[in-house]
PDB file of C-alpha atoms in Angstrom:
ATOM      1  CA  UNK A   1     -15.675   5.743   1.670  1.00  0.00           C
ATOM      2  CA  UNK A   2     -13.347   4.062  -1.237  1.00  0.00           C
ATOM      3  CA  UNK A   3     -11.393   1.224  -0.767  1.00  0.00           C
ATOM      4  CA  UNK A   4      -8.715   0.912  -3.091  1.00  0.00           C
ATOM      5  CA  UNK A   5      -6.058  -2.426  -3.591  1.00  0.00           C
ATOM      6  CA  UNK A   6      -2.576  -1.789  -4.313  1.00  0.00           C
ATOM      7  CA  UNK A   7      -0.240  -4.032  -6.306  1.00  0.00           C
ATOM      8  CA  UNK A   8      -0.058  -6.111  -3.155  1.00  0.00           C
ATOM      9  CA  UNK A   9      -3.869  -6.416  -2.895  1.00  0.00           C
ATOM     10  CA  UNK A  10      -3.636  -6.540   1.486  1.00  0.00           C
ATOM     11  CA  UNK A  11      -2.297  -3.466   1.372  1.00  0.00           C
ATOM     12  CA  UNK A  12      -5.411  -1.037   0.672  1.00  0.00           C
ATOM     13  CA  UNK A  13      -5.743   2.587   0.270  1.00  0.00           C
ATOM     14  CA  UNK A  14      -9.032   4.297   2.116  1.00  0.00           C
ATOM     15  CA  UNK A  15     -10.011   7.508   0.272  1.00  0.00           C
ATOM     16  CA  UNK A  16     -13.050   8.964   2.857  1.00  0.00           C
ATOM     17  CA  UNK A  17     -15.630  11.329   0.997  1.00  0.00           C
ATOM     18  CA  UNK A  18     -15.311  14.561   2.404  1.00  0.00           C
ATOM     19  CA  UNK A  19     -18.823  17.562   1.814  1.00  0.00           C
ATOM     20  CA  UNK A  20     -17.973  20.391   1.213  1.00  0.00           C
ATOM     21  CA  UNK A  21     -19.978  23.399   2.404  1.00  0.00           C
ATOM     22  CA  UNK A  22     -18.662  26.475   2.577  1.00  0.00           C
ATOM     23  CA  UNK A  23     -17.897  26.361   6.286  1.00  0.00           C
ATOM     24  CA  UNK A  24     -15.073  23.366   4.975  1.00  0.00           C
ATOM     25  CA  UNK A  25     -16.260  19.877   4.901  1.00  0.00           C
ATOM     26  CA  UNK A  26     -17.176  16.959   7.108  1.00  0.00           C
ATOM     27  CA  UNK A  27     -15.857  13.188   6.601  1.00  0.00           C
ATOM     28  CA  UNK A  28     -16.476   9.783   7.449  1.00  0.00           C
ATOM     29  CA  UNK A  29     -12.602   8.234   8.406  1.00  0.00           C
ATOM     30  CA  UNK A  30     -13.574   5.000   9.919  1.00  0.00           C
ATOM     31  CA  UNK A  31     -16.807   2.272   9.553  1.00  0.00           C
ATOM     32  CA  UNK A  32     -16.294  -0.684  10.803  1.00  0.00           C
ATOM     33  CA  UNK A  33     -19.177  -1.988   8.664  1.00  0.00           C
ATOM     34  CA  UNK A  34     -17.368  -0.716   5.954  1.00  0.00           C
ATOM     35  CA  UNK A  35     -13.844  -2.023   5.979  1.00  0.00           C
ATOM     36  CA  UNK A  36     -15.368  -5.262   6.995  1.00  0.00           C
ATOM     37  CA  UNK A  37     -17.461  -5.525   3.717  1.00  0.00           C
ATOM     38  CA  UNK A  38     -13.794  -4.504   1.735  1.00  0.00           C
ATOM     39  CA  UNK A  39     -11.961  -7.601   3.144  1.00  0.00           C
ATOM     40  CA  UNK A  40     -10.556  -4.928   6.621  1.00  0.00           C
ATOM     41  CA  UNK A  41     -11.737  -7.425   9.540  1.00  0.00           C
ATOM     42  CA  UNK A  42      -9.894  -6.132  11.891  1.00  0.00           C
ATOM     43  CA  UNK A  43     -10.770  -5.017  15.582  1.00  0.00           C
ATOM     44  CA  UNK A  44      -8.548  -2.311  16.659  1.00  0.00           C
ATOM     45  CA  UNK A  45      -7.632  -1.691  20.171  1.00  0.00           C
ATOM     46  CA  UNK A  46      -4.662   0.997  20.452  1.00  0.00           C
ATOM     47  CA  UNK A  47      -4.244   4.436  18.666  1.00  0.00           C
ATOM     48  CA  UNK A  48      -0.991   6.663  18.229  1.00  0.00           C
ATOM     49  CA  UNK A  49      -0.476   9.629  17.395  1.00  0.00           C
ATOM     50  CA  UNK A  50       2.625  10.349  16.354  1.00  0.00           C
ATOM     51  CA  UNK A  51       4.628  14.610  15.468  1.00  0.00           C
ATOM     52  CA  UNK A  52       6.991  14.600  13.415  1.00  0.00           C
ATOM     53  CA  UNK A  53       8.473  18.330  13.591  1.00  0.00           C
ATOM     54  CA  UNK A  54      11.352  18.411  10.664  1.00  0.00           C
ATOM     55  CA  UNK A  55      10.791  17.224   6.711  1.00  0.00           C
ATOM     56  CA  UNK A  56      13.029  14.177   6.763  1.00  0.00           C
ATOM     57  CA  UNK A  57      11.991  12.583   9.359  1.00  0.00           C
ATOM     58  CA  UNK A  58      11.577   8.485   8.935  1.00  0.00           C
ATOM     59  CA  UNK A  59      10.068   5.583  11.227  1.00  0.00           C
ATOM     60  CA  UNK A  60      10.196   2.872  10.359  1.00  0.00           C
ATOM     61  CA  UNK A  61      10.380   0.108   9.161  1.00  0.00           C
ATOM     62  CA  UNK A  62       8.732  -1.340  12.176  1.00  0.00           C
ATOM     63  CA  UNK A  63       6.083  -4.572  12.535  1.00  0.00           C
ATOM     64  CA  UNK A  64       5.974  -7.510  15.792  1.00  0.00           C
ATOM     65  CA  UNK A  65       6.014 -10.852  15.629  1.00  0.00           C
ATOM     66  CA  UNK A  66       3.420 -13.146  16.242  1.00  0.00           C
ATOM     67  CA  UNK A  67       1.378 -12.812  18.826  1.00  0.00           C
ATOM     68  CA  UNK A  68       1.508  -9.771  18.697  1.00  0.00           C
ATOM     69  CA  UNK A  69       1.446  -9.028  15.211  1.00  0.00           C
ATOM     70  CA  UNK A  70      -0.121  -5.572  14.361  1.00  0.00           C
ATOM     71  CA  UNK A  71      -2.196  -4.340  11.491  1.00  0.00           C
ATOM     72  CA  UNK A  72      -2.712  -0.210  11.309  1.00  0.00           C
ATOM     73  CA  UNK A  73      -5.163   1.410   9.715  1.00  0.00           C
ATOM     74  CA  UNK A  74      -2.423   4.882   9.222  1.00  0.00           C
ATOM     75  CA  UNK A  75      -3.214   8.533   8.153  1.00  0.00           C
ATOM     76  CA  UNK A  76      -2.236  11.877   8.056  1.00  0.00           C
ATOM     77  CA  UNK A  77      -3.686  14.656  10.940  1.00  0.00           C
ATOM     78  CA  UNK A  78      -1.155  17.356   9.670  1.00  0.00           C
ATOM     79  CA  UNK A  79       0.721  17.370   6.847  1.00  0.00           C
ATOM     80  CA  UNK A  80       2.091  14.575   4.394  1.00  0.00           C
ATOM     81  CA  UNK A  81       4.093  11.846   4.303  1.00  0.00           C
ATOM     82  CA  UNK A  82       5.183   8.816   1.800  1.00  0.00           C
ATOM     83  CA  UNK A  83       3.342   5.721   4.216  1.00  0.00           C
ATOM     84  CA  UNK A  84       5.285   1.969   3.492  1.00  0.00           C
ATOM     85  CA  UNK A  85       4.679  -1.909   3.398  1.00  0.00           C
ATOM     86  CA  UNK A  86       6.941  -4.291   3.286  1.00  0.00           C
ATOM     87  CA  UNK A  87       6.095  -7.682   2.937  1.00  0.00           C
ATOM     88  CA  UNK A  88       7.527  -9.462   5.190  1.00  0.00           C
ATOM     89  CA  UNK A  89       5.794 -12.864   4.776  1.00  0.00           C
ATOM     90  CA  UNK A  90       7.800 -15.642   3.599  1.00  0.00           C
ATOM     91  CA  UNK A  91       5.864 -17.701   1.285  1.00  0.00           C
ATOM     92  CA  UNK A  92       4.761 -15.202   0.165  1.00  0.00           C
ATOM     93  CA  UNK A  93       4.146 -14.375  -4.124  1.00  0.00           C
ATOM     94  CA  UNK A  94       5.739 -10.755  -2.917  1.00  0.00           C
ATOM     95  CA  UNK A  95       7.564 -11.029  -0.171  1.00  0.00           C
ATOM     96  CA  UNK A  96      10.297  -8.834  -0.280  1.00  0.00           C
ATOM     97  CA  UNK A  97       7.928  -6.222  -2.676  1.00  0.00           C
ATOM     98  CA  UNK A  98       6.534  -2.716  -0.677  1.00  0.00           C
ATOM     99  CA  UNK A  99       3.348  -1.135  -1.615  1.00  0.00           C
ATOM    100  CA  UNK A 100       4.995   2.990  -0.576  1.00  0.00           C
ATOM    101  CA  UNK A 101       1.321   5.790  -1.074  1.00  0.00           C
ATOM    102  CA  UNK A 102       1.439   9.605  -0.149  1.00  0.00           C
ATOM    103  CA  UNK A 103      -0.965  10.392   2.474  1.00  0.00           C
ATOM    104  CA  UNK A 104      -1.763  13.943   2.788  1.00  0.00           C
ATOM    105  CA  UNK A 105      -3.820  15.958   5.823  1.00  0.00           C
ATOM    106  CA  UNK A 106      -5.096  17.802   2.199  1.00  0.00           C
ATOM    107  CA  UNK A 107      -6.340  14.626   0.674  1.00  0.00           C
ATOM    108  CA  UNK A 108      -7.361  12.903   3.931  1.00  0.00           C
ATOM    109  CA  UNK A 109      -6.709   9.054   2.818  1.00  0.00           C
ATOM    110  CA  UNK A 110      -4.979   5.988   4.744  1.00  0.00           C
ATOM    111  CA  UNK A 111      -3.011   2.952   4.873  1.00  0.00           C
ATOM    112  CA  UNK A 112      -4.268  -0.431   5.988  1.00  0.00           C
ATOM    113  CA  UNK A 113      -1.041  -2.681   6.556  1.00  0.00           C
ATOM    114  CA  UNK A 114      -1.852  -5.850   7.746  1.00  0.00           C
ATOM    115  CA  UNK A 115      -0.610  -8.270  10.045  1.00  0.00           C
ATOM    116  CA  UNK A 116       3.393  -9.486   8.046  1.00  0.00           C
ATOM    117  CA  UNK A 117       4.427  -6.298   7.136  1.00  0.00           C
ATOM    118  CA  UNK A 118       7.081  -3.881   7.887  1.00  0.00           C
ATOM    119  CA  UNK A 119       5.497  -0.102   8.105  1.00  0.00           C
ATOM    120  CA  UNK A 120       7.703   3.200   7.748  1.00  0.00           C
ATOM    121  CA  UNK A 121       7.176   6.308   6.374  1.00  0.00           C
ATOM    122  CA  UNK A 122       9.118   9.469   5.914  1.00  0.00           C
ATOM    123  CA  UNK A 123       7.350  13.648   6.679  1.00  0.00           C
ATOM    124  CA  UNK A 124       7.005  15.544   3.550  1.00  0.00           C
ATOM    125  CA  UNK A 125       6.146  18.632   5.562  1.00  0.00           C
ATOM    126  CA  UNK A 126       7.706  20.087   8.636  1.00  0.00           C
ATOM    127  CA  UNK A 127       4.737  19.382  11.856  1.00  0.00           C
ATOM    128  CA  UNK A 128       3.410  16.116  10.027  1.00  0.00           C
ATOM    129  CA  UNK A 129       1.192  13.742  12.767  1.00  0.00           C
ATOM    130  CA  UNK A 130       0.187  10.837  11.972  1.00  0.00           C
ATOM    131  CA  UNK A 131      -2.532   8.871  13.666  1.00  0.00           C
ATOM    132  CA  UNK A 132      -2.724   5.281  13.273  1.00  0.00           C
ATOM    133  CA  UNK A 133      -5.287   2.242  14.713  1.00  0.00           C
ATOM    134  CA  UNK A 134      -3.795  -0.681  15.930  1.00  0.00           C
ATOM    135  CA  UNK A 135      -5.208  -4.612  16.055  1.00  0.00           C
ATOM    136  CA  UNK A 136      -2.899  -5.448  18.917  1.00  0.00           C
ATOM    137  CA  UNK A 137      -1.468  -3.512  22.019  1.00  0.00           C
ATOM    138  CA  UNK A 138       2.313  -2.521  21.915  1.00  0.00           C
ATOM    139  CA  UNK A 139       4.332  -4.759  22.899  1.00  0.00           C
ATOM    140  CA  UNK A 140       8.290  -4.374  23.358  1.00  0.00           C
ATOM    141  CA  UNK A 141       9.309  -7.922  23.559  1.00  0.00           C
ATOM    142  CA  UNK A 142       7.533  -8.297  19.619  1.00  0.00           C
ATOM    143  CA  UNK A 143       8.967  -4.681  18.764  1.00  0.00           C
ATOM    144  CA  UNK A 144      11.136  -5.200  15.392  1.00  0.00           C
ATOM    145  CA  UNK A 145      12.215  -3.532  12.625  1.00  0.00           C
ATOM    146  CA  UNK A 146      14.248  -3.807   9.201  1.00  0.00           C
ATOM    147  CA  UNK A 147      16.366  -1.459   7.917  1.00  0.00           C
ATOM    148  CA  UNK A 148      14.562   1.477   5.603  1.00  0.00           C
ATOM    149  CA  UNK A 149      17.325   2.117   3.429  1.00  0.00           C
ATOM    150  CA  UNK A 150      17.778  -1.420   2.404  1.00  0.00           C
ATOM    151  CA  UNK A 151      18.937  -1.536  -1.272  1.00  0.00           C
ATOM    152  CA  UNK A 152      16.569  -5.044  -1.969  1.00  0.00           C
ATOM    153  CA  UNK A 153      13.686  -3.396  -1.454  1.00  0.00           C
ATOM    154  CA  UNK A 154      13.625   0.052  -3.980  1.00  0.00           C
ATOM    155  CA  UNK A 155      12.099   2.121  -2.317  1.00  0.00           C
ATOM    156  CA  UNK A 156      12.098   5.083  -3.614  1.00  0.00           C
ATOM    157  CA  UNK A 157      12.271   7.373  -0.958  1.00  0.00           C
ATOM    158  CA  UNK A 158      11.879  11.414  -1.033  1.00  0.00           C
ATOM    159  CA  UNK A 159      15.369  11.595   0.722  1.00  0.00           C
ATOM    160  CA  UNK A 160      18.467  10.483   0.668  1.00  0.00           C
ATOM    161  CA  UNK A 161      20.452   8.504   3.522  1.00  0.00           C
ATOM    162  CA  UNK A 162      22.377  12.116   4.634  1.00  0.00           C
ATOM    163  CA  UNK A 163      19.021  14.087   4.801  1.00  0.00           C
ATOM    164  CA  UNK A 164      17.309  11.027   6.533  1.00  0.00           C
ATOM    165  CA  UNK A 165      16.726  12.176  10.288  1.00  0.00           C
ATOM    166  CA  UNK A 166      16.158   8.741  12.192  1.00  0.00           C
ATOM    167  CA  UNK A 167      15.991   7.000  15.937  1.00  0.00           C
ATOM    168  CA  UNK A 168      19.466   5.505  16.960  1.00  0.00           C
ATOM    169  CA  UNK A 169      17.530   2.540  16.529  1.00  0.00           C
ATOM    170  CA  UNK A 170      16.637   2.587  13.747  1.00  0.00           C
ATOM    171  CA  UNK A 171      19.993   3.024  12.062  1.00  0.00           C
ATOM    172  CA  UNK A 172      20.408   0.110  13.546  1.00  0.00           C
ATOM    173  CA  UNK A 173      17.649  -2.676  11.739  1.00  0.00           C
ATOM    174  CA  UNK A 174      18.879  -5.735   9.520  1.00  0.00           C
ATOM    175  CA  UNK A 175      18.436  -5.827   6.174  1.00  0.00           C
ATOM    176  CA  UNK A 176      15.677  -8.744   5.062  1.00  0.00           C
ATOM    177  CA  UNK A 177      18.469 -10.872   3.368  1.00  0.00           C
ATOM    178  CA  UNK A 178      20.009 -11.172   7.075  1.00  0.00           C
ATOM    179  CA  UNK A 179      16.751 -11.218   8.583  1.00  0.00           C
ATOM    180  CA  UNK A 180      14.970 -13.862  10.596  1.00  0.00           C
ATOM    181  CA  UNK A 181      11.871 -15.167   9.048  1.00  0.00           C
ATOM    182  CA  UNK A 182       9.185 -13.473  11.244  1.00  0.00           C
ATOM    183  CA  UNK A 183       5.775 -14.951   9.526  1.00  0.00           C
ATOM    184  CA  UNK A 184       4.814 -16.962   6.981  1.00  0.00           C
ATOM    185  CA  UNK A 185       2.351 -17.373   4.168  1.00  0.00           C
TER     186      UNK A 185
END
């Protein structure tokens, strides 16, 4: 398992090794000891699975406030996504910056998104399934969001706003500049 720091060092891309033979492949997709050695010392307690039927589905940018802040380990079971993590830790040298990584079932790569980051993705293929582990349980009380298309974030989404398929909730999320502080660095 290879753990790679991104432009924001706390966000990490994980590339499990695939052992191939004529039957297909075998891969360890989660090893607590390896992740811990690489600075990802997070006890995961919940796992979610989403299906997005169409290309261009945008889910996010989501996060939960403390004390229910969540770290995520995201992977794609079928299809592909552009996965995005935005630093929303006030006082951070990378506040308002983001990391965007293409995750796909074909590559098997994953993205670790720590607490203090808003997370979202856009599907690049129809019938994309995303599976992610979380270190804290979902809490409607602490759930928040950020506008996926906030121009100040400069995210190069692979679709236009007119093409994006969003939930009503995600259409109404605030811009980062209008959002009260959620996390401190």
